[in-house]
């Protein structure tokens, strides 16, 4: 079960994990919130989830390129 969970965390952008760490809330409760609210509101939290994933990936990209190595000059 732990292998499956880590696979989905790595493939699903880590948005719930990041939010859980920042807010100090259980990761499982954040995932359940996204799932239940998606069913109740016909998928609108999916847009929020994807926008957060985009922001997280852009931050990683910007951090990686802000410190060039010696070989990139």
Coordinates of C-alpha atoms in Angstrom, one line a residue:
X1 CA 0.0 0.0 0.0
X2 CA 2.8 2.4 0.8
X3 CA 4.4 1.8 -2.6
X4 CA 1.2 2.7 -4.4
X5 CA 0.7 5.8 -2.3
X6 CA 4.3 7.1 -2.9
X7 CA 3.8 6.4 -6.6
X8 CA 0.7 8.5 -6.8
X9 CA 2.3 11.3 -4.7
X10 CA 5.2 11.5 -7.1
X11 CA 3.0 11.4 -10.2
X12 CA 0.3 13.7 -8.9
X13 CA 2.6 16.8 -8.6
X14 CA 2.6 16.6 -4.7
X15 CA 0.1 19.4 -4.3
X16 CA -1.7 17.7 -1.3
X17 CA 1.6 16.9 0.3
X18 CA 2.9 20.4 -0.1
X19 CA -0.3 21.9 1.3
X20 CA -0.3 19.5 4.2
X21 CA 3.2 20.4 5.1
X22 CA 2.6 24.1 4.9
X23 CA -0.7 24.2 6.8
X24 CA 0.1 21.4 9.3
X25 CA -3.0 19.4 8.2
X26 CA -3.2 15.7 7.5
X27 CA -2.5 14.9 3.9
X28 CA -5.2 12.3 3.7
X29 CA -7.8 14.9 4.9
X30 CA -6.7 17.3 2.1
X31 CA -7.0 14.6 -0.5
X32 CA -10.5 13.7 0.8
X33 CA -11.5 17.4 0.6
X34 CA -10.4 17.6 -3.0
X35 CA -12.2 14.4 -3.9
X36 CA -15.5 15.2 -2.1
X37 CA -15.6 18.8 -3.2
X38 CA -14.9 17.7 -6.8
X39 CA -18.0 15.5 -6.7
X40 CA -20.2 18.1 -5.0
X41 CA -19.1 21.0 -7.2
X42 CA -18.8 19.1 -10.5
X43 CA -15.0 19.3 -10.8
X44 CA -14.2 22.9 -10.0
X45 CA -11.5 22.1 -7.4
X46 CA -9.7 20.2 -10.1
X47 CA -8.9 23.6 -11.7
X48 CA -7.6 24.8 -8.3
X49 CA -5.5 21.6 -8.0
X50 CA -4.0 22.0 -11.5
X51 CA -3.2 25.6 -11.0
X52 CA -1.4 24.8 -7.7
X53 CA 0.5 22.1 -9.5
X54 CA 1.5 24.5 -12.2
X55 CA 2.7 27.0 -9.6
X56 CA 4.7 24.4 -7.7
X57 CA 6.4 23.2 -11.0
X58 CA 7.2 26.7 -12.0
X59 CA 8.8 27.4 -8.6
X60 CA 11.0 24.3 -9.0
X61 CA 12.0 25.4 -12.5
X62 CA 12.8 28.9 -11.4
X63 CA 14.8 27.7 -8.4
X64 CA 16.8 25.3 -10.6
X65 CA 17.7 28.1 -13.1
X66 CA 18.4 30.8 -10.6
X67 CA 21.6 29.1 -9.4
X68 CA 23.5 28.2 -12.6
X69 CA 26.4 25.8 -12.3
X70 CA 30.0 26.6 -13.3
X71 CA 29.6 24.6 -16.5
X72 CA 26.6 26.7 -17.7
X73 CA 28.5 29.9 -18.2

